[in-house]
């Protein structure tokens, strides 16, 4: 203010600072506006007294003080986030717009070089400070809304001519021209999605849908961005029906993508066979006509997508080796063509196939490739970035490495901005697991997990696989065996009875009952025969559970063998987290310290991770007498703060029977009462 010759009373200055919310650029704009005014007192009164947006008021007053030509220049340049000399000239109609902008002499920070533009850059880019630009845009809209929309259309055409299609689509959306948006989506939509710009396409599709614009183009792209995980089948059916409309534009790459989508979305064997035959025909057309509407690169990208779709079909039909081979080939082709979205889809399929084959080192390699796909920005900027960061988060969780929960919030934010309600399920589930293992109230977290469990099983069942063991363990603790049995049945229906997650859940239900041996036999058979695996850490959890049961029954030799398998497999996938699921698992490792051979260092790292998590590996406090099945069931009721009468009614026994069992429990765990029994049971790994 003083540098502009403006001296204000202290209260007036504080009012300005308050209205500017402390933003330096807004205060600079205030100083510029007041300094340029013919009547500073009147301007200052207007600045401090006008309602509404502070920057909008300042922008209006500033524009009123400039010459008409200068005002038109600022209004024109506000239509784009950044500009070079050529774009500035096109928008303003002034051949030397940058020099004219500099002659206005705006205060420092209101006009600056765009991020990443070096001083020596041949065609430097500039931008108006964002809050300053917002104020100018608001004033532009109130003065000449039609002129503003026209300039957005001009900017869109300029960006198309210069190859920045994502920026062009953004400007087309702001031009309020559904015809222009439709044209850009038809010509460049596939390339944008395959290149990873799915957020911009989804936003444009949502805008078109809001305007009632439903065309074969919006149908094709809507199906494409929704289909890879087959999450929203009803919406995908709707989109595919639109894409198949008689008036649909024909192009080799478009027909191939539609055929691949049908293959991805086939539900039965005959449907799959017909879809694959159609895919063969579409691929033959692209071989004969390698240049489509979008050029040869568009056809190449469609062929890569088709190969990725074939790999996913192979995966869903149980041909894991063929799926793995196809998916890796597709990911390599996508990498060479710089198509990160396609590469992500192919790598995700390859990782799932390798997981199903039990090839844990390859799973790790593929997941690291996915993690490297993301940008190195502080926050994920696209669905590719978000997916890559999610893989990094899941890997950090499995290995017990530090990871900031705020980054999972960033992933969730990107998914919501992409209008992907299904995509948020995986990061939400992972966030709850992190909270559970970082000391949050387990009862409260479990209740949130219950809510997510029902949604995940219906819309994306594989998201629950990572936390299935912990969830079912807590369900037994907080809800009892009957409710846990319902959850296992739901899990089995969603994942399939042949999946390891379902078999592991069934074994957990039998723990501490006369059927435990039968559950152990079924679980060991599944682990040894290669049951279908959706989450590798469940293999480790399965062997740990078996080792724990063997140790409890006094069969130390079998306990050592099973524990050794758990440690060896966990080392291959760098998964320490399954050992932290129960204190008893940690003690298994601690008691056999020094017997793991080549895996000894990894076993030691498990104990370190447990210690960091506050889990005791003390082996001297384990009770000599095991609890009976009934005692285990009643012990799980103690943390729920129920009366003896309520517990008795729940288990259909008398009050005296409950009291007798409770006295036995207290004696066996060395506790003086209910609260002490809960604490001791958790220390001993019984809860």
Coordinates of N, CA and C in Angstrom, one line a residue, residues 133-288:
X133 N -8.0 -14.1 -11.5 CA -8.7 -14.6 -12.7 C -10.2 -14.9 -12.4
X134 N -10.4 -15.5 -11.3 CA -11.8 -15.8 -10.9 C -12.7 -14.5 -10.8
X135 N -12.1 -13.4 -10.3 CA -12.8 -12.2 -10.2 C -13.1 -11.6 -11.5
X136 N -12.1 -11.6 -12.4 CA -12.2 -11.1 -13.8 C -13.3 -11.9 -14.5
X137 N -13.3 -13.3 -14.4 CA -14.2 -14.1 -15.1 C -15.7 -13.8 -14.6
X138 N -15.8 -13.6 -13.3 CA -17.1 -13.3 -12.7 C -17.7 -12.0 -13.4
X139 N -16.8 -11.0 -13.5 CA -17.2 -9.7 -14.1 C -17.5 -9.9 -15.6
X140 N -16.7 -10.7 -16.3 CA -16.9 -11.0 -17.7 C -18.3 -11.6 -17.9
X141 N -18.6 -12.6 -17.1 CA -19.9 -13.2 -17.3 C -21.1 -12.3 -17.1
X142 N -20.9 -11.3 -16.1 CA -22.0 -10.4 -15.9 C -22.1 -9.3 -17.0
X143 N -21.0 -9.0 -17.6 CA -21.0 -8.0 -18.7 C -21.4 -8.5 -20.0
X144 N -20.9 -9.8 -20.4 CA -21.0 -10.3 -21.7 C -20.9 -11.8 -21.7
X145 N -22.0 -12.5 -21.2 CA -21.9 -13.9 -21.1 C -21.8 -14.6 -22.4
X146 N -22.4 -14.1 -23.4 CA -22.3 -14.7 -24.8 C -20.9 -14.5 -25.3
X147 N -20.3 -13.4 -25.1 CA -18.9 -13.2 -25.6 C -18.0 -14.1 -24.8
X148 N -18.2 -14.4 -23.5 CA -17.4 -15.3 -22.8 C -17.5 -16.7 -23.3
X149 N -18.7 -17.2 -23.6 CA -18.9 -18.5 -24.2 C -18.2 -18.6 -25.5
X150 N -18.3 -17.6 -26.3 CA -17.7 -17.6 -27.7 C -16.2 -17.7 -27.6
X151 N -15.6 -17.0 -26.6 CA -14.1 -17.1 -26.4 C -13.7 -18.5 -26.0
X152 N -14.5 -19.1 -25.1 CA -14.2 -20.5 -24.7 C -14.2 -21.4 -25.9
X153 N -15.1 -21.2 -26.8 CA -15.1 -22.0 -28.1 C -13.9 -21.8 -28.9
X154 N -13.5 -20.5 -29.0 CA -12.2 -20.2 -29.8 C -11.0 -20.8 -29.1
X155 N -10.9 -20.8 -27.8 CA -9.8 -21.4 -27.1 C -9.8 -22.9 -27.3
X156 N -11.0 -23.5 -27.3 CA -11.1 -25.0 -27.6 C -10.5 -25.3 -29.0
X157 N -10.9 -24.6 -30.0 CA -10.4 -24.8 -31.3 C -8.9 -24.6 -31.4
X158 N -8.4 -23.6 -30.7 CA -6.9 -23.4 -30.7 C -6.2 -24.5 -30.1
X159 N -6.7 -25.1 -28.9 CA -6.0 -26.2 -28.3 C -6.1 -27.4 -29.1
X160 N -7.1 -27.6 -29.9 CA -7.2 -28.8 -30.8 C -6.1 -28.7 -31.8
X161 N -6.0 -27.5 -32.4 CA -4.9 -27.2 -33.4 C -3.5 -27.5 -32.9
X162 N -3.4 -27.3 -31.6 CA -2.0 -27.4 -31.0 C -1.9 -28.8 -30.2
X163 N -2.8 -29.7 -30.4 CA -2.7 -31.0 -29.9 C -3.0 -31.2 -28.4
X164 N -3.5 -30.2 -27.7 CA -3.8 -30.3 -26.3 C -5.3 -30.6 -26.2
X165 N -5.7 -31.9 -26.4 CA -7.1 -32.2 -26.5 C -7.8 -32.1 -25.1
X166 N -7.1 -32.4 -24.1 CA -7.7 -32.3 -22.7 C -8.1 -30.9 -22.4
X167 N -7.2 -30.0 -22.7 CA -7.5 -28.5 -22.5 C -8.6 -28.1 -23.4
X168 N -8.6 -28.6 -24.6 CA -9.7 -28.3 -25.6 C -11.0 -28.7 -25.1
X169 N -11.1 -29.9 -24.5 CA -12.4 -30.5 -24.0 C -12.8 -29.6 -22.8
X170 N -11.9 -29.2 -22.0 CA -12.3 -28.4 -20.8 C -12.9 -27.0 -21.3
X171 N -12.3 -26.4 -22.3 CA -12.8 -25.2 -22.9 C -14.1 -25.4 -23.6
X172 N -14.3 -26.5 -24.3 CA -15.5 -26.8 -25.0 C -16.7 -26.9 -24.0
X173 N -16.4 -27.6 -22.8 CA -17.4 -27.7 -21.8 C -17.8 -26.3 -21.3
X174 N -16.9 -25.4 -21.1 CA -17.2 -24.1 -20.6 C -17.8 -23.2 -21.6
X175 N -17.7 -23.6 -22.9 CA -18.4 -22.8 -23.9 C -19.9 -23.1 -24.0
X176 N -20.3 -24.1 -23.2 CA -21.8 -24.5 -23.2 C -22.3 -25.0 -24.5
X177 N -21.4 -25.5 -25.3 CA -21.8 -26.0 -26.6 C -21.7 -27.5 -26.6
X178 N -22.9 -28.2 -26.4 CA -22.9 -29.6 -26.4 C -22.4 -30.2 -27.8
X179 N -22.7 -29.5 -28.9 CA -22.2 -30.0 -30.2 C -20.7 -30.0 -30.3
X180 N -20.0 -29.0 -29.7 CA -18.6 -29.0 -29.7 C -18.0 -30.1 -28.9
X181 N -18.6 -30.3 -27.7 CA -18.1 -31.3 -26.8 C -18.3 -32.7 -27.4
X182 N -19.5 -32.9 -28.1 CA -19.8 -34.2 -28.7 C -18.8 -34.4 -29.8
X183 N -18.4 -33.4 -30.6 CA -17.5 -33.5 -31.7 C -16.1 -33.9 -31.2
X184 N -15.6 -33.3 -30.1 CA -14.3 -33.6 -29.5 C -14.3 -35.0 -29.0
X185 N -15.4 -35.4 -28.3 CA -15.5 -36.8 -27.7 C -15.5 -37.8 -28.8
X186 N -16.2 -37.5 -29.9 CA -16.2 -38.5 -31.0 C -14.8 -38.7 -31.7
X187 N -14.1 -37.5 -31.8 CA -12.8 -37.6 -32.5 C -11.7 -38.0 -31.6
X188 N -11.8 -37.6 -30.4 CA -10.6 -37.9 -29.5 C -10.9 -38.6 -28.2
X189 N -12.1 -39.0 -28.0 CA -12.5 -39.5 -26.7 C -11.7 -40.8 -26.4
X190 N -11.6 -41.7 -27.3 CA -10.9 -43.0 -27.1 C -9.4 -42.7 -26.7
X191 N -8.8 -41.8 -27.5 CA -7.4 -41.5 -27.2 C -7.2 -40.9 -25.8
X192 N -8.1 -40.0 -25.4 CA -8.0 -39.5 -24.1 C -8.1 -40.5 -23.0
X193 N -9.1 -41.4 -23.1 CA -9.3 -42.5 -22.1 C -8.0 -43.4 -22.1
X194 N -7.6 -43.9 -23.2 CA -6.5 -44.8 -23.3 C -5.2 -44.1 -22.8
X195 N -5.1 -42.8 -23.0 CA -3.9 -42.1 -22.5 C -4.0 -41.7 -21.0
X196 N -5.1 -42.0 -20.3 CA -5.2 -41.8 -18.9 C -6.0 -40.6 -18.5
X197 N -6.6 -39.9 -19.4 CA -7.4 -38.7 -19.1 C -8.8 -39.0 -18.9
X198 N -9.1 -40.0 -18.1 CA -10.5 -40.4 -17.9 C -11.3 -39.4 -17.1
X199 N -10.6 -38.6 -16.2 CA -11.4 -37.7 -15.4 C -12.1 -36.6 -16.3
X200 N -11.3 -36.1 -17.3 CA -11.9 -35.1 -18.2 C -13.0 -35.7 -19.0
X201 N -12.8 -36.9 -19.4 CA -13.9 -37.6 -20.3 C -15.1 -37.8 -19.4
X202 N -15.0 -38.3 -18.2 CA -16.1 -38.6 -17.3 C -16.8 -37.3 -17.0
X203 N -16.1 -36.2 -16.8 CA -16.7 -34.9 -16.5 C -17.5 -34.4 -17.7
X204 N -17.0 -34.6 -18.9 CA -17.7 -34.2 -20.1 C -18.9 -35.0 -20.3
X205 N -18.8 -36.3 -20.0 CA -20.0 -37.2 -20.2 C -21.1 -36.8 -19.2
X206 N -20.7 -36.5 -18.0 CA -21.7 -36.1 -17.0 C -22.4 -34.8 -17.4
X207 N -21.6 -33.9 -18.0 CA -22.2 -32.6 -18.5 C -23.2 -32.9 -19.6
X208 N -22.8 -33.8 -20.5 CA -23.7 -34.1 -21.7 C -24.9 -34.8 -21.2
X209 N -24.8 -35.7 -20.2 CA -26.0 -36.4 -19.7 C -26.9 -35.4 -19.0
X210 N -26.3 -34.4 -18.3 CA -27.2 -33.4 -17.6 C -28.0 -32.6 -18.6
X211 N -27.4 -32.4 -19.8 CA -28.0 -31.6 -20.9 C -29.0 -32.5 -21.7
X212 N -29.0 -33.8 -21.4 CA -29.9 -34.7 -22.1 C -29.3 -35.2 -23.4
X213 N -28.0 -35.0 -23.6 CA -27.3 -35.4 -24.8 C -26.8 -36.8 -24.6
X214 N -27.5 -37.8 -25.2 CA -27.2 -39.2 -25.1 C -27.0 -39.7 -26.5
X215 N -25.8 -40.0 -26.9 CA -25.5 -40.4 -28.3 C -24.7 -41.7 -28.3
X216 N -24.5 -42.3 -29.5 CA -23.6 -43.5 -29.5 C -22.2 -43.2 -29.0
X217 N -21.7 -41.9 -29.2 CA -20.4 -41.6 -28.7 C -20.3 -41.6 -27.2
X218 N -21.3 -40.9 -26.6 CA -21.3 -40.9 -25.1 C -21.6 -42.3 -24.6
X219 N -22.3 -43.1 -25.3 CA -22.6 -44.5 -24.8 C -21.3 -45.3 -24.9
X220 N -20.5 -45.2 -26.0 CA -19.3 -45.9 -26.1 C -18.3 -45.6 -25.0
X221 N -18.1 -44.3 -24.8 CA -17.1 -43.8 -23.8 C -17.6 -44.1 -22.4
X222 N -18.9 -44.0 -22.2 CA -19.4 -44.3 -20.9 C -19.2 -45.8 -20.5
X223 N -19.5 -46.6 -21.5 CA -19.2 -48.1 -21.3 C -17.7 -48.3 -21.1
X224 N -16.9 -47.6 -21.8 CA -15.4 -47.9 -21.7 C -14.9 -47.5 -20.4
X225 N -15.3 -46.4 -19.8 CA -14.7 -46.0 -18.5 C -15.4 -46.7 -17.4
X226 N -16.5 -47.4 -17.6 CA -17.2 -48.1 -16.5 C -16.9 -49.6 -16.6
X227 N -16.4 -50.1 -17.7 CA -16.4 -51.6 -17.9 C -15.3 -52.4 -17.3
X228 N -14.1 -51.9 -17.3 CA -12.9 -52.8 -17.0 C -13.1 -53.6 -15.7
X229 N -13.8 -53.0 -14.7 CA -14.0 -53.8 -13.5 C -15.4 -54.4 -13.4
X230 N -16.2 -54.1 -14.5 CA -17.6 -54.7 -14.6 C -18.4 -54.4 -13.3
X231 N -18.2 -53.1 -12.8 CA -18.8 -52.8 -11.5 C -20.3 -52.4 -11.6
X232 N -20.6 -51.5 -12.5 CA -22.0 -51.0 -12.7 C -22.6 -51.6 -13.9
X233 N -23.1 -52.9 -13.8 CA -23.5 -53.6 -15.0 C -24.7 -53.0 -15.6
X234 N -25.7 -52.4 -14.8 CA -26.9 -51.8 -15.4 C -26.5 -50.6 -16.3
X235 N -25.6 -49.8 -15.7 CA -25.1 -48.6 -16.5 C -24.4 -49.0 -17.7
X236 N -23.6 -50.1 -17.6 CA -22.8 -50.5 -18.8 C -23.7 -51.0 -19.8
X237 N -24.8 -51.8 -19.5 CA -25.8 -52.3 -20.4 C -26.4 -51.1 -21.1
X238 N -26.7 -50.0 -20.4 CA -27.4 -48.8 -21.0 C -26.4 -48.2 -21.9
X239 N -25.1 -48.0 -21.5 CA -24.1 -47.4 -22.4 C -23.9 -48.2 -23.7
X240 N -23.8 -49.5 -23.6 CA -23.6 -50.4 -24.7 C -24.7 -50.3 -25.7
X241 N -25.9 -50.2 -25.2 CA -27.1 -50.1 -26.0 C -27.0 -48.8 -26.8
X242 N -26.6 -47.7 -26.2 CA -26.4 -46.4 -26.9 C -25.4 -46.5 -28.0
X243 N -24.3 -47.2 -27.6 CA -23.1 -47.3 -28.5 C -23.5 -48.1 -29.8
X244 N -24.5 -49.0 -29.7 CA -24.9 -49.9 -30.8 C -26.1 -49.2 -31.6
X245 N -26.4 -48.0 -31.3 CA -27.5 -47.3 -32.0 C -27.3 -47.3 -33.5
X246 N -28.3 -47.4 -34.3 CA -28.2 -47.5 -35.7 C -27.4 -46.3 -36.3
X247 N -27.5 -45.1 -35.6 CA -26.9 -43.9 -36.1 C -25.4 -43.8 -35.7
X248 N -24.9 -44.8 -35.0 CA -23.5 -44.8 -34.5 C -22.5 -44.5 -35.6
X249 N -21.5 -43.6 -35.4 CA -20.5 -43.4 -36.4 C -19.7 -44.7 -36.5
X250 N -19.2 -45.0 -37.7 CA -18.5 -46.3 -37.9 C -17.0 -45.9 -38.1
X251 N -16.1 -46.6 -37.5 CA -14.7 -46.5 -37.6 C -14.1 -47.8 -37.1
X252 N -13.0 -48.3 -37.7 CA -12.4 -49.6 -37.3 C -12.1 -49.6 -35.8
X253 N -11.5 -48.6 -35.3 CA -11.1 -48.6 -33.8 C -12.4 -48.6 -32.9
X254 N -13.4 -47.9 -33.4 CA -14.7 -47.8 -32.6 C -15.3 -49.2 -32.5
X255 N -15.4 -49.9 -33.7 CA -16.1 -51.2 -33.7 C -15.3 -52.2 -32.9
X256 N -14.0 -52.1 -32.9 CA -13.2 -53.0 -32.2 C -13.3 -52.8 -30.7
X257 N -13.4 -51.6 -30.2 CA -13.6 -51.3 -28.8 C -15.0 -51.8 -28.3
X258 N -16.0 -51.6 -29.2 CA -17.3 -52.1 -28.8 C -17.3 -53.6 -28.7
X259 N -16.7 -54.3 -29.6 CA -16.6 -55.7 -29.5 C -15.9 -56.2 -28.3
X260 N -14.8 -55.5 -27.9 CA -14.0 -55.9 -26.7 C -14.8 -55.6 -25.5
X261 N -15.6 -54.6 -25.5 CA -16.5 -54.3 -24.3 C -17.6 -55.4 -24.1
X262 N -18.1 -55.8 -25.2 CA -19.1 -56.9 -25.2 C -18.4 -58.2 -24.6
X263 N -17.1 -58.5 -25.0 CA -16.4 -59.6 -24.5 C -16.2 -59.5 -22.9
X264 N -15.8 -58.3 -22.5 CA -15.6 -58.0 -21.1 C -16.9 -58.2 -20.3
X265 N -18.0 -57.9 -20.9 CA -19.3 -57.8 -20.2 C -20.1 -59.1 -20.3
X266 N -19.7 -60.1 -21.1 CA -20.4 -61.3 -21.3 C -20.6 -62.0 -19.9
X267 N -21.8 -62.6 -19.7 CA -22.0 -63.2 -18.4 C -22.1 -64.7 -18.5
X268 N -22.3 -65.3 -19.6 CA -22.4 -66.7 -19.7 C -21.5 -67.3 -20.7
X269 N -21.3 -68.6 -20.8 CA -20.4 -69.2 -21.7 C -20.7 -68.9 -23.2
X270 N -22.0 -69.1 -23.5 CA -22.4 -68.8 -24.9 C -22.3 -67.3 -25.3
X271 N -22.6 -66.4 -24.3 CA -22.4 -65.0 -24.6 C -20.9 -64.7 -24.8
X272 N -20.1 -65.3 -24.0 CA -18.6 -65.1 -24.2 C -18.1 -65.6 -25.5
X273 N -18.6 -66.8 -25.9 CA -18.2 -67.3 -27.2 C -18.6 -66.4 -28.4
X274 N -19.8 -65.9 -28.3 CA -20.3 -65.0 -29.4 C -19.5 -63.7 -29.4
X275 N -19.3 -63.2 -28.2 CA -18.5 -61.9 -28.1 C -17.1 -62.1 -28.6
X276 N -16.4 -63.2 -28.3 CA -15.1 -63.4 -28.8 C -15.1 -63.6 -30.3
X277 N -16.1 -64.2 -30.9 CA -16.2 -64.4 -32.3 C -16.3 -63.0 -33.0
X278 N -17.2 -62.1 -32.4 CA -17.3 -60.8 -32.9 C -16.0 -60.0 -32.8
X279 N -15.3 -60.2 -31.7 CA -14.0 -59.6 -31.5 C -13.0 -60.0 -32.6
X280 N -13.0 -61.3 -32.9 CA -12.2 -61.8 -34.0 C -12.4 -61.0 -35.3
X281 N -13.7 -60.9 -35.6 CA -14.1 -60.2 -36.9 C -13.7 -58.8 -36.9
X282 N -13.9 -58.1 -35.7 CA -13.5 -56.7 -35.6 C -11.9 -56.5 -35.8
X283 N -11.2 -57.4 -35.2 CA -9.7 -57.4 -35.3 C -9.3 -57.6 -36.8
X284 N -10.0 -58.5 -37.5 CA -9.7 -58.7 -38.9 C -9.9 -57.4 -39.7
X285 N -10.9 -56.7 -39.4 CA -11.2 -55.4 -40.1 C -10.1 -54.4 -39.8
X286 N -9.6 -54.3 -38.6 CA -8.5 -53.4 -38.3 C -7.2 -53.8 -39.0
X287 N -7.0 -55.1 -39.2 CA -5.8 -55.6 -39.9 C -5.9 -55.2 -41.4
X288 N -7.1 -55.2 -41.9 CA -7.3 -54.7 -43.3 C -7.3 -53.2 -43.5

